[in-house]
Amino acid sequence: MNQKPLIIANWKMNPSTQKQAEHLFEAIENEAAKVKEVEVVICPPFIYLNKPATILGSPDSKVKLAGQDCFWLEEGAYTGEVSPLMLKNLGCQYVIVGHSERRRHFQETDEIVNRKLKAALKARLRPILCVGEEARDAFNSNGQPLNEMSLVVAEQLEKDLRDINAARIREVIITYEPVWAISTEANGTACSPDDAMKAALFIRKTLTKLYSRPLAEKVKIIYGGSVDSQNTVDYVKGANMDGVLVGGASLNATEFIKIIKNIGDIGK
Ligand code: PGA
């Protein structure tokens, strides 16, 4: 594992009021400050970034802020968009790019993800790049695995990281997030820690091909998809992931704090 495990909360389009968002922030900030062994990042909707940015955005705050997405240009006539520079100026240190919900609902192609990734790096934000297959691995008529994961993930990495040079690749965090294992899709079929580990090894192998072994080993690879306080240690310790990206379970302060504490305990 590279340095402190990263625990990223992706709030998606939640909660529905500023007050709820503030309560959630405060509860997490208070507890996270006590756990030294982890790094916590919160990705709220853009509209809630301003207030916590004044409390949490300082470089030495325990909890870091991130955008859930960004546009690929700094400013201009792009109604509704938010630029990486705006996120940076608000105190964000990270931004998610290529989340499967963006790819699926907003038709984001790998070319778009690549532009956003470059723009994020240009603005000195660390991109949290999400990759992962839509469907659980299936078998062909001869019983051979189709190996959907490796086909999809290799293609996404090659296209999404195009022209990202060796000097910057260490700043990118890769999230293996199989779409079928996201809680809203999963119907109880979470990705096993063993499969997550295989995917992480495959990602490192692909990065080795694209860059070099020493560089590939320095890139943080985290897991996302139905992570909760019960299974989080299995992914971070058991599957040796560098952290987790948490959706649904990050909206419940008690549950998310348990995740932080459980991962913190690994390092003790
Ligand atoms: P989940 O979402 O933890 O609710 O599965 C993860 C994500 O989509 O980022």
CSV table of C-alpha atoms and ligand atoms in Angstrom, one decimal:
chain,number,residue,atom,x,y,z
A,1,MET,CA,0.0,0.0,0.0
A,2,ASN,CA,1.2,3.5,-0.8
A,3,GLN,CA,1.2,5.8,2.2
A,4,LYS,CA,-2.0,6.5,4.1
A,5,PRO,CA,-5.2,4.8,2.9
A,6,LEU,CA,-7.5,7.2,1.1
A,7,ILE,CA,-11.2,7.2,2.1
A,8,ILE,CA,-13.3,9.2,-0.4
A,9,ALA,CA,-16.9,10.0,0.2
A,10,ASN,CA,-19.0,10.5,-3.0
A,11,TRP,CA,-22.2,12.1,-1.9
A,12,LYS,CA,-23.6,12.2,-5.5
A,13,MET,CA,-26.7,14.3,-5.7
A,14,ASN,CA,-27.3,14.3,-1.9
A,15,PRO,CA,-28.4,15.5,0.6
A,16,SER,CA,-31.3,17.8,-0.4
A,17,THR,CA,-30.6,20.8,2.0
A,18,GLN,CA,-27.5,22.9,2.9
A,19,LYS,CA,-28.3,22.3,6.6
A,20,GLN,CA,-28.1,18.5,6.2
A,21,ALA,CA,-24.9,18.9,4.3
A,22,GLU,CA,-23.3,21.0,7.0
A,23,HIS,CA,-24.3,18.5,9.7
A,24,LEU,CA,-22.8,15.7,7.8
A,25,PHE,CA,-19.6,17.7,7.2
A,26,GLU,CA,-19.2,18.6,10.9
A,27,ALA,CA,-19.9,15.1,12.1
A,28,ILE,CA,-17.3,13.7,9.8
A,29,GLU,CA,-14.7,16.4,10.3
A,30,ASN,CA,-14.8,16.0,14.1
A,31,GLU,CA,-14.2,12.3,14.1
A,32,ALA,CA,-11.9,12.2,11.1
A,33,ALA,CA,-9.5,14.6,12.9
A,34,LYS,CA,-8.9,11.9,15.5
A,35,VAL,CA,-7.8,9.2,13.1
A,36,LYS,CA,-4.3,10.1,12.0
A,37,GLU,CA,-3.6,7.0,9.9
A,38,VAL,CA,-6.0,7.8,7.0
A,39,GLU,CA,-6.7,10.6,4.5
A,40,VAL,CA,-10.4,11.6,4.1
A,41,VAL,CA,-11.8,13.3,1.1
A,42,ILE,CA,-15.4,14.5,0.7
A,43,CYS,CA,-17.0,15.1,-2.7
A,44,PRO,CA,-20.2,17.0,-2.1
A,45,PRO,CA,-22.4,18.5,-4.8
A,46,PHE,CA,-20.8,21.8,-6.1
A,47,ILE,CA,-23.5,23.9,-4.4
A,48,TYR,CA,-22.3,22.7,-0.9
A,49,LEU,CA,-18.6,23.3,-1.5
A,50,ASN,CA,-18.5,26.9,-0.5
A,51,LYS,CA,-19.3,26.7,3.2
A,52,PRO,CA,-17.1,23.7,4.2
A,53,ALA,CA,-14.3,25.2,2.0
A,54,THR,CA,-13.9,27.9,4.5
A,55,ILE,CA,-13.7,25.4,7.4
A,56,LEU,CA,-12.0,22.4,5.6
A,57,GLY,CA,-10.3,23.8,2.6
A,58,SER,CA,-7.1,24.8,4.4
A,59,PRO,CA,-4.1,22.7,3.4
A,60,ASP,CA,-3.7,21.3,6.9
A,61,SER,CA,-7.3,20.3,7.5
A,62,LYS,CA,-7.8,16.6,8.1
A,63,VAL,CA,-10.7,16.4,5.6
A,64,LYS,CA,-10.0,17.4,2.0
A,65,LEU,CA,-12.5,18.5,-0.5
A,66,ALA,CA,-13.2,17.4,-4.0
A,67,GLY,CA,-15.5,18.0,-6.9
A,68,GLN,CA,-17.6,15.2,-8.3
A,69,ASP,CA,-16.8,16.3,-11.9
A,70,CYS,CA,-15.4,19.3,-13.7
A,71,PHE,CA,-15.4,20.9,-17.2
A,72,TRP,CA,-12.3,20.8,-19.3
A,73,LEU,CA,-11.8,24.5,-19.8
A,74,GLU,CA,-11.0,27.3,-17.3
A,75,GLU,CA,-13.8,29.7,-18.1
A,76,GLY,CA,-16.2,30.7,-20.9
A,77,ALA,CA,-19.7,30.4,-22.3
A,78,TYR,CA,-20.5,26.9,-21.0
A,79,THR,CA,-23.8,27.2,-19.2
A,80,GLY,CA,-24.1,25.0,-16.1
A,81,GLU,CA,-20.5,23.9,-16.0
A,82,VAL,CA,-17.9,24.3,-13.3
A,83,SER,CA,-14.2,24.5,-14.2
A,84,PRO,CA,-11.3,22.8,-12.4
A,85,LEU,CA,-9.8,26.3,-11.7
A,86,MET,CA,-13.0,27.2,-9.8
A,87,LEU,CA,-12.7,24.1,-7.7
A,88,LYS,CA,-9.1,24.8,-7.0
A,89,ASN,CA,-9.8,28.4,-6.0
A,90,LEU,CA,-12.5,27.1,-3.6
A,91,GLY,CA,-10.0,24.9,-1.8
A,92,CYS,CA,-10.6,21.6,-3.5
A,93,GLN,CA,-7.5,19.3,-3.8
A,94,TYR,CA,-9.1,16.5,-5.8
A,95,VAL,CA,-11.8,15.9,-8.5
A,96,ILE,CA,-13.6,12.8,-9.6
A,97,VAL,CA,-13.4,12.2,-13.4
A,98,GLY,CA,-15.1,9.5,-15.4
A,99,HIS,CA,-17.5,8.2,-12.8
A,100,SER,CA,-19.7,5.6,-14.4
A,101,GLU,CA,-22.8,7.7,-13.7
A,102,ARG,CA,-21.3,10.5,-15.8
A,103,ARG,CA,-20.3,8.1,-18.5
A,104,ARG,CA,-23.8,6.5,-18.6
A,105,HIS,CA,-26.2,9.3,-18.0
A,106,PHE,CA,-24.3,12.2,-19.6
A,107,GLN,CA,-22.7,10.2,-22.4
A,108,GLU,CA,-19.2,11.0,-21.3
A,109,THR,CA,-16.7,9.3,-23.6
A,110,ASP,CA,-13.2,8.4,-22.9
A,111,GLU,CA,-12.1,11.4,-25.0
A,112,ILE,CA,-14.1,13.7,-22.7
A,113,VAL,CA,-12.7,12.0,-19.6
A,114,ASN,CA,-9.2,12.5,-21.0
A,115,ARG,CA,-9.8,16.2,-21.6
A,116,LYS,CA,-11.2,16.6,-18.0
A,117,LEU,CA,-8.3,14.7,-16.6
A,118,LYS,CA,-5.7,16.9,-18.3
A,119,ALA,CA,-7.6,20.1,-17.3
A,120,ALA,CA,-7.7,18.9,-13.6
A,121,LEU,CA,-4.0,18.3,-13.6
A,122,LYS,CA,-3.4,21.7,-15.2
A,123,ALA,CA,-5.3,23.3,-12.4
A,124,ARG,CA,-3.2,21.3,-9.9
A,125,LEU,CA,-6.1,19.1,-8.8
A,126,ARG,CA,-5.5,15.4,-8.2
A,127,PRO,CA,-7.9,13.5,-10.5
A,128,ILE,CA,-9.7,10.5,-9.1
A,129,LEU,CA,-10.2,8.5,-12.3
A,130,CYS,CA,-13.0,5.9,-12.2
A,131,VAL,CA,-12.8,2.8,-14.4
A,132,GLY,CA,-14.7,-0.4,-14.4
A,133,GLU,CA,-16.9,-2.8,-16.4
A,134,GLU,CA,-20.7,-2.5,-16.7
A,135,ALA,CA,-21.5,-6.2,-16.4
A,136,ARG,CA,-20.1,-9.0,-14.2
A,137,ASP,CA,-17.8,-11.3,-16.1
A,138,ALA,CA,-19.7,-13.7,-18.2
A,139,PHE,CA,-18.8,-16.9,-20.0
A,140,ASN,CA,-19.0,-17.6,-23.8
A,141,SER,CA,-20.7,-20.7,-25.2
A,142,ASN,CA,-17.5,-22.7,-24.7
A,143,GLY,CA,-17.4,-21.9,-21.0
A,144,GLN,CA,-14.5,-19.5,-21.5
A,145,PRO,CA,-14.6,-16.3,-19.5
A,146,LEU,CA,-15.2,-13.2,-21.6
A,147,ASN,CA,-13.1,-11.2,-19.3
A,148,GLU,CA,-15.1,-8.1,-19.6
A,149,MET,CA,-13.1,-6.4,-16.8
A,150,SER,CA,-9.7,-6.6,-18.5
A,151,LEU,CA,-11.1,-5.5,-21.9
A,152,VAL,CA,-13.0,-2.5,-20.6
A,153,VAL,CA,-10.5,-1.4,-18.0
A,154,ALA,CA,-7.5,-1.6,-20.4
A,155,GLU,CA,-9.3,0.4,-23.0
A,156,GLN,CA,-10.5,3.0,-20.5
A,157,LEU,CA,-7.0,3.4,-19.0
A,158,GLU,CA,-5.3,3.7,-22.4
A,159,LYS,CA,-7.8,6.3,-23.7
A,160,ASP,CA,-8.4,8.2,-20.4
A,161,LEU,CA,-4.6,8.6,-19.7
A,162,ARG,CA,-3.6,9.5,-23.3
A,163,ASP,CA,-0.9,12.2,-23.2
A,164,ILE,CA,-0.6,12.2,-19.5
A,165,ASN,CA,3.1,12.1,-19.1
A,166,ALA,CA,5.2,10.1,-16.6
A,167,ALA,CA,5.8,13.2,-14.5
A,168,ARG,CA,2.1,13.5,-13.7
A,169,ILE,CA,0.8,10.0,-13.5
A,170,ARG,CA,1.6,9.7,-9.8
A,171,GLU,CA,-0.9,12.4,-9.1
A,172,VAL,CA,-3.8,10.4,-10.6
A,173,ILE,CA,-5.7,8.1,-8.3
A,174,ILE,CA,-7.3,5.2,-10.1
A,175,THR,CA,-10.6,3.8,-8.7
A,176,TYR,CA,-11.6,0.4,-9.7
A,177,GLU,CA,-15.4,0.6,-9.6
A,178,PRO,CA,-17.2,-2.2,-11.3
A,179,VAL,CA,-20.6,-0.7,-12.3
A,180,TRP,CA,-22.5,-3.9,-11.4
A,181,ALA,CA,-21.2,-3.6,-7.8
A,182,ILE,CA,-22.3,0.0,-7.1
A,183,SER,CA,-24.9,-0.2,-4.4
A,184,THR,CA,-27.8,1.2,-6.5
A,185,GLU,CA,-27.2,-1.5,-9.1
A,186,ALA,CA,-25.8,-4.4,-7.1
A,187,ASN,CA,-28.8,-6.2,-5.6
A,188,GLY,CA,-26.6,-7.8,-3.1
A,189,THR,CA,-23.8,-8.8,-5.5
A,190,ALA,CA,-20.8,-6.9,-4.3
A,191,CYS,CA,-17.4,-7.5,-5.8
A,192,SER,CA,-15.4,-9.9,-3.8
A,193,PRO,CA,-12.1,-8.6,-2.3
A,194,ASP,CA,-10.4,-11.3,-4.3
A,195,ASP,CA,-11.8,-10.0,-7.6
A,196,ALA,CA,-11.0,-6.4,-6.6
A,197,MET,CA,-7.4,-7.4,-5.9
A,198,LYS,CA,-7.2,-9.2,-9.3
A,199,ALA,CA,-8.5,-6.0,-11.0
A,200,ALA,CA,-6.0,-3.9,-9.1
A,201,LEU,CA,-3.2,-6.1,-10.2
A,202,PHE,CA,-4.5,-5.9,-13.8
A,203,ILE,CA,-4.6,-2.1,-13.5
A,204,ARG,CA,-0.9,-2.0,-12.3
A,205,LYS,CA,0.1,-4.3,-15.2
A,206,THR,CA,-1.6,-2.0,-17.7
A,207,LEU,CA,0.1,1.1,-16.1
A,208,THR,CA,3.4,-0.7,-16.3
A,209,LYS,CA,2.8,-1.2,-20.1
A,210,LEU,CA,1.8,2.5,-20.5
A,211,TYR,CA,4.6,3.9,-18.2
A,212,SER,CA,7.0,1.7,-16.3
A,213,ARG,CA,7.0,-0.7,-13.3
A,214,PRO,CA,8.4,1.8,-10.8
A,215,LEU,CA,5.9,4.4,-11.8
A,216,ALA,CA,3.0,2.0,-11.8
A,217,GLU,CA,3.8,0.9,-8.3
A,218,LYS,CA,3.6,4.5,-7.1
A,219,VAL,CA,0.0,5.1,-8.4
A,220,LYS,CA,-2.7,4.8,-5.8
A,221,ILE,CA,-5.4,2.3,-6.7
A,222,ILE,CA,-8.6,2.3,-4.7
A,223,TYR,CA,-11.8,0.3,-4.7
A,224,GLY,CA,-15.4,1.5,-5.0
A,225,GLY,CA,-18.8,-0.3,-5.1
A,226,SER,CA,-21.0,-1.2,-2.1
A,227,VAL,CA,-18.3,-0.4,0.5
A,228,ASP,CA,-19.6,-0.3,4.1
A,229,SER,CA,-18.2,-0.6,7.6
A,230,GLN,CA,-18.4,-4.4,7.4
A,231,ASN,CA,-16.4,-5.0,4.3
A,232,THR,CA,-14.1,-2.1,4.2
A,233,VAL,CA,-11.2,-3.8,5.9
A,234,ASP,CA,-11.4,-6.7,3.5
A,235,TYR,CA,-10.8,-4.4,0.6
A,236,VAL,CA,-8.0,-2.3,2.2
A,237,LYS,CA,-6.2,-5.0,4.2
A,238,GLY,CA,-7.4,-8.2,2.5
A,239,ALA,CA,-7.2,-7.0,-1.1
A,240,ASN,CA,-4.4,-4.5,-0.4
A,241,MET,CA,-6.2,-1.6,-2.0
A,242,ASP,CA,-4.8,1.9,-1.3
A,243,GLY,CA,-8.2,3.1,-0.1
A,244,VAL,CA,-12.0,3.1,-0.9
A,245,LEU,CA,-14.5,5.3,-2.7
A,246,VAL,CA,-17.8,5.2,-0.7
A,247,GLY,CA,-21.1,6.3,-2.1
A,248,GLY,CA,-24.3,5.4,-0.3
A,249,ALA,CA,-22.6,4.6,3.1
A,250,SER,CA,-20.9,8.0,3.2
A,251,LEU,CA,-24.3,9.7,3.6
A,252,ASN,CA,-24.7,8.2,7.0
A,253,ALA,CA,-22.3,9.9,9.4
A,254,THR,CA,-22.2,7.0,11.9
A,255,GLU,CA,-21.5,4.4,9.2
A,256,PHE,CA,-18.9,6.6,7.4
A,257,ILE,CA,-17.1,7.3,10.7
A,258,LYS,CA,-17.0,3.5,11.3
A,259,ILE,CA,-15.4,3.1,7.9
A,260,ILE,CA,-12.8,5.7,8.8
A,261,LYS,CA,-12.1,4.1,12.2
A,262,ASN,CA,-11.9,0.5,10.9
A,263,ILE,CA,-9.4,1.5,8.2
A,264,GLY,CA,-7.5,3.6,10.8
A,265,ASP,CA,-7.2,0.6,13.0
A,266,ILE,CA,-5.4,-1.4,10.3
A,267,GLY,CA,-2.4,1.0,10.5
A,268,LYS,CA,-2.0,0.6,14.3
B,1,PGA,P1,-21.8,2.9,-3.6
B,1,PGA,O1,-21.3,4.0,-4.7
B,1,PGA,O2,-20.8,3.0,-2.5
B,1,PGA,O3,-23.1,3.4,-3.1
B,1,PGA,O4,-21.8,1.6,-4.2
B,1,PGA,C1,-20.0,4.2,-5.0
B,1,PGA,C2,-19.9,5.1,-6.2
B,1,PGA,O5,-20.7,5.0,-7.2
B,1,PGA,O6,-19.0,6.0,-6.2
